[in-house]
């Protein structure tokens, strides 16, 4: 089996769709919201992944005052945080997180801190010590702010970082930050990341003596 090898000094990890499969919750909450606002739920679900809620609402209801989007987003976050039914780890995520436990890595998510904690806990995954959540950025993905903040907190430049992402907005954010991107899952397949995996079982992690992280990415 052939393998792609990528090297980095630090890893920046999205959560939903990358480490945690929360699609069931996301779809339940956003279907309700879309129907309430007279929108096609299927069309809405095509743009929700990767962005903060208010940013998704701005795409779907471009003429609505931003204050209403922020208010609705607070309600949505509360609903999503309370609903962890069906939240499970992405395939290979427990072993992957164990493999990188001692290496420079950060969680960079569009979720707020409470939602990130709820979902990582529900999936029984360890919360990285370094994390950039919704409260810490002024702009949602696809803006690169979150990834740039994560890299800076870890003490590395963009060229030394690899992003793990599943969504169009997230992959765009990683690219805009000047980082290489490993796409995870079906949404990422068509977005031309630097490498693509169906899940994290296809990745093996090794560390060189100088601290360089080697990712061996096997073909699906």
mmCIF file of C-alpha atoms in Angstrom:
data_model
loop_
_atom_site.group_PDB
_atom_site.id
_atom_site.type_symbol
_atom_site.label_atom_id
_atom_site.label_comp_id
_atom_site.label_asym_id
_atom_site.label_seq_id
_atom_site.Cartn_x
_atom_site.Cartn_y
_atom_site.Cartn_z
ATOM 1 C CA UNK A 1 0.000 0.000 0.000
ATOM 2 C CA UNK A 2 1.439 3.352 -1.011
ATOM 3 C CA UNK A 3 1.711 6.182 1.500
ATOM 4 C CA UNK A 4 2.067 9.943 1.276
ATOM 5 C CA UNK A 5 4.495 11.402 3.813
ATOM 6 C CA UNK A 6 4.016 14.930 5.125
ATOM 7 C CA UNK A 7 6.279 16.590 7.681
ATOM 8 C CA UNK A 8 5.428 19.368 10.107
ATOM 9 C CA UNK A 9 6.345 20.881 13.463
ATOM 10 C CA UNK A 10 2.766 21.359 14.685
ATOM 11 C CA UNK A 11 -0.750 20.144 13.913
ATOM 12 C CA UNK A 12 -3.925 22.244 13.942
ATOM 13 C CA UNK A 13 -7.104 20.236 14.308
ATOM 14 C CA UNK A 14 -10.671 21.121 13.466
ATOM 15 C CA UNK A 15 -13.234 19.307 15.641
ATOM 16 C CA UNK A 16 -16.595 18.628 13.967
ATOM 17 C CA UNK A 17 -16.241 16.194 11.081
ATOM 18 C CA UNK A 18 -12.508 15.869 11.713
ATOM 19 C CA UNK A 19 -12.178 14.432 15.227
ATOM 20 C CA UNK A 20 -15.840 14.196 16.227
ATOM 21 C CA UNK A 21 -18.781 13.047 14.123
ATOM 22 C CA UNK A 22 -21.540 15.405 15.224
ATOM 23 C CA UNK A 23 -23.473 15.425 11.944
ATOM 24 C CA UNK A 24 -26.626 14.017 13.565
ATOM 25 C CA UNK A 25 -26.858 16.911 16.028
ATOM 26 C CA UNK A 26 -25.911 19.551 13.477
ATOM 27 C CA UNK A 27 -28.552 18.312 11.059
ATOM 28 C CA UNK A 28 -31.279 18.147 13.719
ATOM 29 C CA UNK A 29 -30.645 21.693 14.948
ATOM 30 C CA UNK A 30 -30.170 23.304 11.550
ATOM 31 C CA UNK A 31 -33.173 21.576 9.987
ATOM 32 C CA UNK A 32 -35.341 23.061 12.748
ATOM 33 C CA UNK A 33 -33.821 26.488 12.230
ATOM 34 C CA UNK A 34 -34.197 26.372 8.429
ATOM 35 C CA UNK A 35 -37.832 25.312 8.582
ATOM 36 C CA UNK A 36 -38.586 28.030 11.137
ATOM 37 C CA UNK A 37 -37.248 30.610 8.674
ATOM 38 C CA UNK A 38 -38.909 29.186 5.579
ATOM 39 C CA UNK A 39 -35.704 27.810 4.088
ATOM 40 C CA UNK A 40 -34.992 24.503 2.380
ATOM 41 C CA UNK A 41 -33.229 22.379 5.023
ATOM 42 C CA UNK A 42 -31.203 20.463 2.428
ATOM 43 C CA UNK A 43 -29.880 23.683 0.920
ATOM 44 C CA UNK A 44 -29.067 25.026 4.372
ATOM 45 C CA UNK A 45 -27.098 21.916 5.336
ATOM 46 C CA UNK A 46 -24.809 22.442 2.357
ATOM 47 C CA UNK A 47 -23.353 25.598 3.917
ATOM 48 C CA UNK A 48 -23.458 25.013 7.679
ATOM 49 C CA UNK A 49 -20.310 22.924 8.092
ATOM 50 C CA UNK A 50 -17.141 24.649 9.239
ATOM 51 C CA UNK A 51 -18.544 28.107 9.934
ATOM 52 C CA UNK A 52 -19.727 29.701 13.132
ATOM 53 C CA UNK A 53 -23.525 29.768 13.266
ATOM 54 C CA UNK A 54 -23.918 33.506 12.768
ATOM 55 C CA UNK A 55 -21.774 33.315 9.622
ATOM 56 C CA UNK A 56 -23.936 30.508 8.216
ATOM 57 C CA UNK A 57 -27.053 32.551 8.961
ATOM 58 C CA UNK A 58 -25.551 35.527 7.138
ATOM 59 C CA UNK A 59 -25.069 33.354 4.039
ATOM 60 C CA UNK A 60 -28.598 31.956 4.199
ATOM 61 C CA UNK A 61 -30.366 35.214 5.149
ATOM 62 C CA UNK A 62 -28.115 37.917 3.686
ATOM 63 C CA UNK A 63 -30.570 40.755 4.268
ATOM 64 C CA UNK A 64 -31.181 40.025 7.947
ATOM 65 C CA UNK A 65 -29.592 42.330 10.563
ATOM 66 C CA UNK A 66 -26.412 40.815 12.002
ATOM 67 C CA UNK A 67 -27.694 41.346 15.549
ATOM 68 C CA UNK A 68 -30.472 38.828 14.854
ATOM 69 C CA UNK A 69 -27.905 36.322 13.601
ATOM 70 C CA UNK A 70 -25.855 36.699 16.777
ATOM 71 C CA UNK A 71 -28.989 36.260 18.911
ATOM 72 C CA UNK A 72 -30.060 33.155 16.991
ATOM 73 C CA UNK A 73 -26.509 31.811 17.186
ATOM 74 C CA UNK A 74 -26.577 31.982 20.997
ATOM 75 C CA UNK A 75 -29.778 29.919 21.018
ATOM 76 C CA UNK A 76 -28.320 27.465 18.500
ATOM 77 C CA UNK A 77 -25.143 26.989 20.559
ATOM 78 C CA UNK A 78 -27.186 26.243 23.662
ATOM 79 C CA UNK A 79 -29.278 23.678 21.768
ATOM 80 C CA UNK A 80 -26.214 22.000 20.254
ATOM 81 C CA UNK A 81 -24.354 21.917 23.572
ATOM 82 C CA UNK A 82 -27.300 20.213 25.284
ATOM 83 C CA UNK A 83 -27.725 17.626 22.502
ATOM 84 C CA UNK A 84 -24.930 15.049 22.321
ATOM 85 C CA UNK A 85 -27.096 12.152 21.121
ATOM 86 C CA UNK A 86 -25.184 10.391 18.371
ATOM 87 C CA UNK A 87 -21.920 12.305 18.925
ATOM 88 C CA UNK A 88 -19.094 9.796 18.370
ATOM 89 C CA UNK A 89 -15.406 9.941 17.476
ATOM 90 C CA UNK A 90 -14.415 9.898 13.836
ATOM 91 C CA UNK A 91 -12.832 6.563 12.944
ATOM 92 C CA UNK A 92 -9.264 6.388 14.252
ATOM 93 C CA UNK A 93 -9.557 9.584 16.309
ATOM 94 C CA UNK A 94 -8.807 8.001 19.733
ATOM 95 C CA UNK A 95 -5.591 6.378 18.488
ATOM 96 C CA UNK A 96 -4.600 9.499 16.540
ATOM 97 C CA UNK A 97 -5.046 11.752 19.593
ATOM 98 C CA UNK A 98 -3.038 9.307 21.689
ATOM 99 C CA UNK A 99 -0.257 9.330 19.083
ATOM 100 C CA UNK A 100 0.056 13.142 19.106
ATOM 101 C CA UNK A 101 -0.455 13.620 22.858
ATOM 102 C CA UNK A 102 3.107 14.772 23.457
ATOM 103 C CA UNK A 103 3.472 16.736 20.230
ATOM 104 C CA UNK A 104 2.638 20.398 19.468
ATOM 105 C CA UNK A 105 -1.027 20.495 18.483
ATOM 106 C CA UNK A 106 -4.072 22.698 18.953
ATOM 107 C CA UNK A 107 -7.814 22.483 18.486
ATOM 108 C CA UNK A 108 -9.129 25.207 16.163
ATOM 109 C CA UNK A 109 -12.906 25.039 16.058
ATOM 110 C CA UNK A 110 -15.886 27.187 15.153
ATOM 111 C CA UNK A 111 -17.600 25.845 18.275
ATOM 112 C CA UNK A 112 -17.492 27.878 21.466
ATOM 113 C CA UNK A 113 -15.713 26.492 24.524
ATOM 114 C CA UNK A 114 -18.803 24.907 26.075
ATOM 115 C CA UNK A 115 -19.813 23.156 22.853
ATOM 116 C CA UNK A 116 -16.260 21.965 22.185
ATOM 117 C CA UNK A 117 -16.023 20.542 25.697
ATOM 118 C CA UNK A 118 -19.416 18.831 25.402
ATOM 119 C CA UNK A 119 -18.596 17.163 22.097
ATOM 120 C CA UNK A 120 -15.029 16.123 22.898
ATOM 121 C CA UNK A 121 -16.299 14.674 26.183
ATOM 122 C CA UNK A 122 -19.177 12.851 24.486
ATOM 123 C CA UNK A 123 -16.721 11.349 22.000
ATOM 124 C CA UNK A 124 -14.330 10.425 24.860
ATOM 125 C CA UNK A 125 -11.466 12.340 23.260
ATOM 126 C CA UNK A 126 -8.845 14.324 25.197
ATOM 127 C CA UNK A 127 -9.147 18.098 24.960
ATOM 128 C CA UNK A 128 -5.902 19.643 23.646
ATOM 129 C CA UNK A 129 -4.207 22.023 26.067
ATOM 130 C CA UNK A 130 -4.067 24.658 23.325
ATOM 131 C CA UNK A 131 -7.389 25.498 21.723
ATOM 132 C CA UNK A 132 -8.862 28.343 19.714
ATOM 133 C CA UNK A 133 -12.653 28.465 20.052
ATOM 134 C CA UNK A 134 -15.295 30.837 18.743
ATOM 135 C CA UNK A 135 -14.856 33.281 21.623
ATOM 136 C CA UNK A 136 -11.226 33.908 20.686
ATOM 137 C CA UNK A 137 -11.645 35.039 17.082
ATOM 138 C CA UNK A 138 -13.256 38.044 15.461
ATOM 139 C CA UNK A 139 -13.963 36.275 12.164
ATOM 140 C CA UNK A 140 -15.298 32.807 11.390
ATOM 141 C CA UNK A 141 -13.700 30.337 9.002
ATOM 142 C CA UNK A 142 -13.057 30.669 6.033
ATOM 143 C CA UNK A 143 -11.097 33.552 7.577
ATOM 144 C CA UNK A 144 -7.650 32.226 8.604
ATOM 145 C CA UNK A 145 -7.602 34.016 11.977
ATOM 146 C CA UNK A 146 -8.225 30.902 14.078
ATOM 147 C CA UNK A 147 -5.471 28.853 12.460
ATOM 148 C CA UNK A 148 -2.997 31.727 12.627
ATOM 149 C CA UNK A 149 -3.776 32.190 16.326
ATOM 150 C CA UNK A 150 -3.325 28.488 16.986
ATOM 151 C CA UNK A 151 0.034 28.436 15.232
ATOM 152 C CA UNK A 152 1.204 31.537 17.094
ATOM 153 C CA UNK A 153 0.209 30.088 20.456
ATOM 154 C CA UNK A 154 2.165 26.934 19.674
ATOM 155 C CA UNK A 155 5.112 29.058 18.575
ATOM 156 C CA UNK A 156 5.332 28.004 14.937
ATOM 157 C CA UNK A 157 4.963 29.717 11.575
ATOM 158 C CA UNK A 158 2.315 28.751 9.034
ATOM 159 C CA UNK A 159 4.739 26.779 6.870
ATOM 160 C CA UNK A 160 5.518 24.511 9.847
ATOM 161 C CA UNK A 161 1.858 23.630 10.455
ATOM 162 C CA UNK A 162 -0.520 21.097 8.962
ATOM 163 C CA UNK A 163 -4.276 21.630 9.284
ATOM 164 C CA UNK A 164 -6.780 18.783 9.578
ATOM 165 C CA UNK A 165 -10.183 19.811 8.214
ATOM 166 C CA UNK A 166 -13.378 18.369 6.744
ATOM 167 C CA UNK A 167 -15.290 21.366 5.362
ATOM 168 C CA UNK A 168 -15.000 23.794 2.480
ATOM 169 C CA UNK A 169 -14.840 26.781 4.856
ATOM 170 C CA UNK A 170 -12.205 25.102 7.007
ATOM 171 C CA UNK A 171 -9.995 24.020 4.133
ATOM 172 C CA UNK A 172 -10.218 27.530 2.683
ATOM 173 C CA UNK A 173 -9.190 28.944 6.068
ATOM 174 C CA UNK A 174 -6.185 26.649 6.277
ATOM 175 C CA UNK A 175 -5.060 27.590 2.796
ATOM 176 C CA UNK A 176 -5.562 31.295 3.496
ATOM 177 C CA UNK A 177 -3.345 30.870 6.565
ATOM 178 C CA UNK A 178 -0.576 29.548 4.303
ATOM 179 C CA UNK A 179 -0.729 26.024 5.714
ATOM 180 C CA UNK A 180 -0.951 22.585 4.192
ATOM 181 C CA UNK A 181 -4.232 20.779 4.686
ATOM 182 C CA UNK A 182 -5.163 17.154 5.249
ATOM 183 C CA UNK A 183 -8.816 16.731 4.291
ATOM 184 C CA UNK A 184 -10.832 14.292 6.393
ATOM 185 C CA UNK A 185 -14.040 12.577 5.314
ATOM 186 C CA UNK A 186 -16.398 12.803 2.359
ATOM 187 C CA UNK A 187 -16.942 16.577 2.350
ATOM 188 C CA UNK A 188 -13.213 17.167 1.907
ATOM 189 C CA UNK A 189 -12.689 14.777 -0.980
ATOM 190 C CA UNK A 190 -13.709 17.196 -3.729
ATOM 191 C CA UNK A 191 -11.840 20.200 -2.303
ATOM 192 C CA UNK A 192 -8.287 19.270 -3.382
ATOM 193 C CA UNK A 193 -6.540 19.265 0.002
ATOM 194 C CA UNK A 194 -2.841 18.394 0.043
ATOM 195 C CA UNK A 195 -3.831 14.900 1.150
ATOM 196 C CA UNK A 196 -7.187 13.246 1.787
ATOM 197 C CA UNK A 197 -8.294 10.444 4.112
ATOM 198 C CA UNK A 198 -11.701 8.884 4.691
ATOM 199 C CA UNK A 199 -10.949 8.883 8.412
ATOM 200 C CA UNK A 200 -7.997 8.986 10.793
ATOM 201 C CA UNK A 201 -7.289 5.242 10.629
ATOM 202 C CA UNK A 202 -5.316 6.044 7.453
ATOM 203 C CA UNK A 203 -2.746 8.143 9.320
ATOM 204 C CA UNK A 204 0.319 6.923 11.197
ATOM 205 C CA UNK A 205 2.339 9.424 13.252
ATOM 206 C CA UNK A 206 6.085 9.288 13.878
ATOM 207 C CA UNK A 207 8.431 11.819 15.428
ATOM 208 C CA UNK A 208 12.025 12.417 14.356
ATOM 209 C CA UNK A 209 14.798 13.114 16.858
ATOM 210 C CA UNK A 210 14.665 16.826 16.049
ATOM 211 C CA UNK A 211 10.958 16.957 16.865
ATOM 212 C CA UNK A 212 9.732 16.901 13.279
ATOM 213 C CA UNK A 213 6.346 15.216 12.965
ATOM 214 C CA UNK A 214 6.006 12.713 10.133
ATOM 215 C CA UNK A 215 2.536 11.805 8.944
ATOM 216 C CA UNK A 216 2.280 8.600 6.914
ATOM 217 C CA UNK A 217 -0.995 8.780 5.021
ATOM 218 C CA UNK A 218 -2.058 5.513 3.445
ATOM 219 C CA UNK A 219 -4.244 5.310 0.360
ATOM 220 C CA UNK A 220 -7.913 4.516 0.936
#
